[in-house]
PDB file of C-alpha atoms in Angstrom:
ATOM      1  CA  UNK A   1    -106.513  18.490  84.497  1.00 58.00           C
ATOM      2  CA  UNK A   2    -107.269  21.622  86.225  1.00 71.00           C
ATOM      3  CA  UNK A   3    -110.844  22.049  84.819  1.00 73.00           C
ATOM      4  CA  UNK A   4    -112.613  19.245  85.603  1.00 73.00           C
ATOM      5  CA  UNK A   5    -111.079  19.477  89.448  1.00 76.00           C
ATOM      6  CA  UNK A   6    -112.738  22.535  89.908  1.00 84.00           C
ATOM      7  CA  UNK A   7    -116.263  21.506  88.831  1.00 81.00           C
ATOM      8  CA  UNK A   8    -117.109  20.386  91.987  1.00 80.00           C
ATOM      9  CA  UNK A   9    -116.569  23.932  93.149  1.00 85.00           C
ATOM     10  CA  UNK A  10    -118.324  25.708  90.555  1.00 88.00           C
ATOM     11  CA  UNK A  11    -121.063  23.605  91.083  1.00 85.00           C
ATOM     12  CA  UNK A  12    -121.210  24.427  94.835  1.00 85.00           C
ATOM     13  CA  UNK A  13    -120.712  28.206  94.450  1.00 91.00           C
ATOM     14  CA  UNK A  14    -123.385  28.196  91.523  1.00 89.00           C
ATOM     15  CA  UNK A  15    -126.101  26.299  93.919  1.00 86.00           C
ATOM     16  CA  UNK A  16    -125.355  29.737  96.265  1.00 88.00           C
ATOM     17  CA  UNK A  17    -125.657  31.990  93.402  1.00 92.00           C
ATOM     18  CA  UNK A  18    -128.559  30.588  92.471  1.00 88.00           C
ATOM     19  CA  UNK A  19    -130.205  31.659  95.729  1.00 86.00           C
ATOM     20  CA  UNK A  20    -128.646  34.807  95.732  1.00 92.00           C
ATOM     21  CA  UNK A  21    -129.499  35.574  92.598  1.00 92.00           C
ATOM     22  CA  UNK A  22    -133.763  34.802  93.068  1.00 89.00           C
ATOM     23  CA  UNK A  23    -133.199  36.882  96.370  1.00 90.00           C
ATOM     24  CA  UNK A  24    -131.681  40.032  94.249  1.00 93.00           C
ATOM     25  CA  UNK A  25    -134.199  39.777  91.692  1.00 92.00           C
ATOM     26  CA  UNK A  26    -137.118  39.617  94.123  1.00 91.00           C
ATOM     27  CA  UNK A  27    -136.066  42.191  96.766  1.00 92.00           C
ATOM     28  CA  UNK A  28    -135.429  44.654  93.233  1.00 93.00           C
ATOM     29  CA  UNK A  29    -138.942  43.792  91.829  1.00 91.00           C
ATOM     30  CA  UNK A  30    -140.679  44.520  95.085  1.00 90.00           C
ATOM     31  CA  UNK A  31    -138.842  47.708  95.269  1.00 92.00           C
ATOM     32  CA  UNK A  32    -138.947  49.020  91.918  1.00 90.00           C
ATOM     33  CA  UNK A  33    -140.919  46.637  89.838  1.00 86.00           C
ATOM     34  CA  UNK A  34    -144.002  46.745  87.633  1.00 90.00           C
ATOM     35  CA  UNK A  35    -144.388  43.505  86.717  1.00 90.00           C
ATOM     36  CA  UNK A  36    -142.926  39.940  88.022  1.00 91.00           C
ATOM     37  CA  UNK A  37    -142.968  37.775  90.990  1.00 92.00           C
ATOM     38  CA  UNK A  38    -141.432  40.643  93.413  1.00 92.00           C
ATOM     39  CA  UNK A  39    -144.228  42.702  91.833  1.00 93.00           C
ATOM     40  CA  UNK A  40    -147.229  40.345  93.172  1.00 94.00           C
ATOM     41  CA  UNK A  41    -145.820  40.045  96.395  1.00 93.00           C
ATOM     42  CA  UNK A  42    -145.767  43.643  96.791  1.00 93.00           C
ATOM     43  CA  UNK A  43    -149.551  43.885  94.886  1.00 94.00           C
ATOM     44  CA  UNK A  44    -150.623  40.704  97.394  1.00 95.00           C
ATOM     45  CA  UNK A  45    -148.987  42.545 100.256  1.00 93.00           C
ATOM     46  CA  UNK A  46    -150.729  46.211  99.697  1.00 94.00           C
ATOM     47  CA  UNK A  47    -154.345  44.552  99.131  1.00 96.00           C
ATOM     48  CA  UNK A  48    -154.042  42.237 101.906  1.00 96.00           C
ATOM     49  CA  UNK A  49    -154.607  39.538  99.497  1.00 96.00           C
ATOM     50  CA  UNK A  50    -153.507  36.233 101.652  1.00 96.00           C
ATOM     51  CA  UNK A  51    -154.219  33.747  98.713  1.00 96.00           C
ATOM     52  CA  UNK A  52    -151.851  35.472  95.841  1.00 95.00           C
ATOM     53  CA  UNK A  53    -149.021  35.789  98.705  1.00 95.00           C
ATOM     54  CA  UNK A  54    -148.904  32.215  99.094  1.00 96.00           C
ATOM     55  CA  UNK A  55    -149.418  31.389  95.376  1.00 96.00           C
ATOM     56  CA  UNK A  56    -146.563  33.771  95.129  1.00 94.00           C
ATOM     57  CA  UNK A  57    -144.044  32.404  97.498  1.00 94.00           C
ATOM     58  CA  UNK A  58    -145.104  28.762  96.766  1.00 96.00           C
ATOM     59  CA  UNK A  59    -144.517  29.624  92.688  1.00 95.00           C
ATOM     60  CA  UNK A  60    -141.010  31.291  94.144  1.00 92.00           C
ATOM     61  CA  UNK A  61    -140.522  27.794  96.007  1.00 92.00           C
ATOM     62  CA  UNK A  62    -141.097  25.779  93.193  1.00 95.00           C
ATOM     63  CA  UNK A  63    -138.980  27.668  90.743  1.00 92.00           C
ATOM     64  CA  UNK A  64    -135.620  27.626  93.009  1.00 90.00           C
ATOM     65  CA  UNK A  65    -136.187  23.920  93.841  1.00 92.00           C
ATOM     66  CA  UNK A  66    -136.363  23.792  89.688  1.00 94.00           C
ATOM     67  CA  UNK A  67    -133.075  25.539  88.956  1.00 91.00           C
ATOM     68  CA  UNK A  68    -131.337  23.464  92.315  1.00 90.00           C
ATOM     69  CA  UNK A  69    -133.088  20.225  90.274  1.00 92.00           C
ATOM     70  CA  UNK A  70    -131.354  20.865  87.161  1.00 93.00           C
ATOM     71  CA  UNK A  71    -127.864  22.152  88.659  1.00 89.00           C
ATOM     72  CA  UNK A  72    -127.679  19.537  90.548  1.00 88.00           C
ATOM     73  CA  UNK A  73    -128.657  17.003  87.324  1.00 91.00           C
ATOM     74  CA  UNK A  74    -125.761  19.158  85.425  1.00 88.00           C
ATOM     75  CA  UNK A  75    -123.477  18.518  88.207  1.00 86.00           C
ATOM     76  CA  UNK A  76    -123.895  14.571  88.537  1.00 86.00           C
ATOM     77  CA  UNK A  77    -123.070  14.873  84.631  1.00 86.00           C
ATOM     78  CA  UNK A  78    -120.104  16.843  84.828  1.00 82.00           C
ATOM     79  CA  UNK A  79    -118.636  14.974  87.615  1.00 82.00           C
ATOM     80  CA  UNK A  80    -119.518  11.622  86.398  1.00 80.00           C
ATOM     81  CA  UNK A  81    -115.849  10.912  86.831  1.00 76.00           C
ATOM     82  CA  UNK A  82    -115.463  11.273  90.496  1.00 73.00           C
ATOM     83  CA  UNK A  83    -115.817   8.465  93.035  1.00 69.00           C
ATOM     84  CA  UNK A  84    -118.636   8.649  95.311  1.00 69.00           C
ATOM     85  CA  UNK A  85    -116.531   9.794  99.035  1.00 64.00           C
TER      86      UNK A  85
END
């Protein structure tokens, strides 16, 4: 009984992770990286190189709205039991 009351919890706190999470990963590739995302920005950023900035942050954009996507698919599964409010 307890388990599937929480879901709609877990669900909510993972959607924050999520974001969290991307932030973390960026901010520790642009500081230390060699390679990835946070790496690109930093390359796009030091060559003034406009065009892979924005492919960067729109790639960035369209991988969070990916992972909300599919957490929020996994959610509607898991809490097929609830009533709508």
């Amino acid at each position: 009984v307890y388990i599937p009351s929480v879901a709609a919890w877990v669900f909510s706190s993972l959607r924050l992770a999520v974001g969290f999470a991307f932030t973390g990963a960026l901010v520790g590739e642009v500081m230390a990286g060699n390679r990835g995302l946070g790496y690109l920005m930093n390359l796009a950023l030091n060559s003034q190189n406009a065009d892979l900035m924005m492919a960067t942050v729109i790639l960035i954009m369209a991988m969070i709205i990916a992972v909300f996507a599919l957490v929020g698919r996994v959610e509607a599964w898991a809490t097929a039991w609830k009533r709508p409010a």
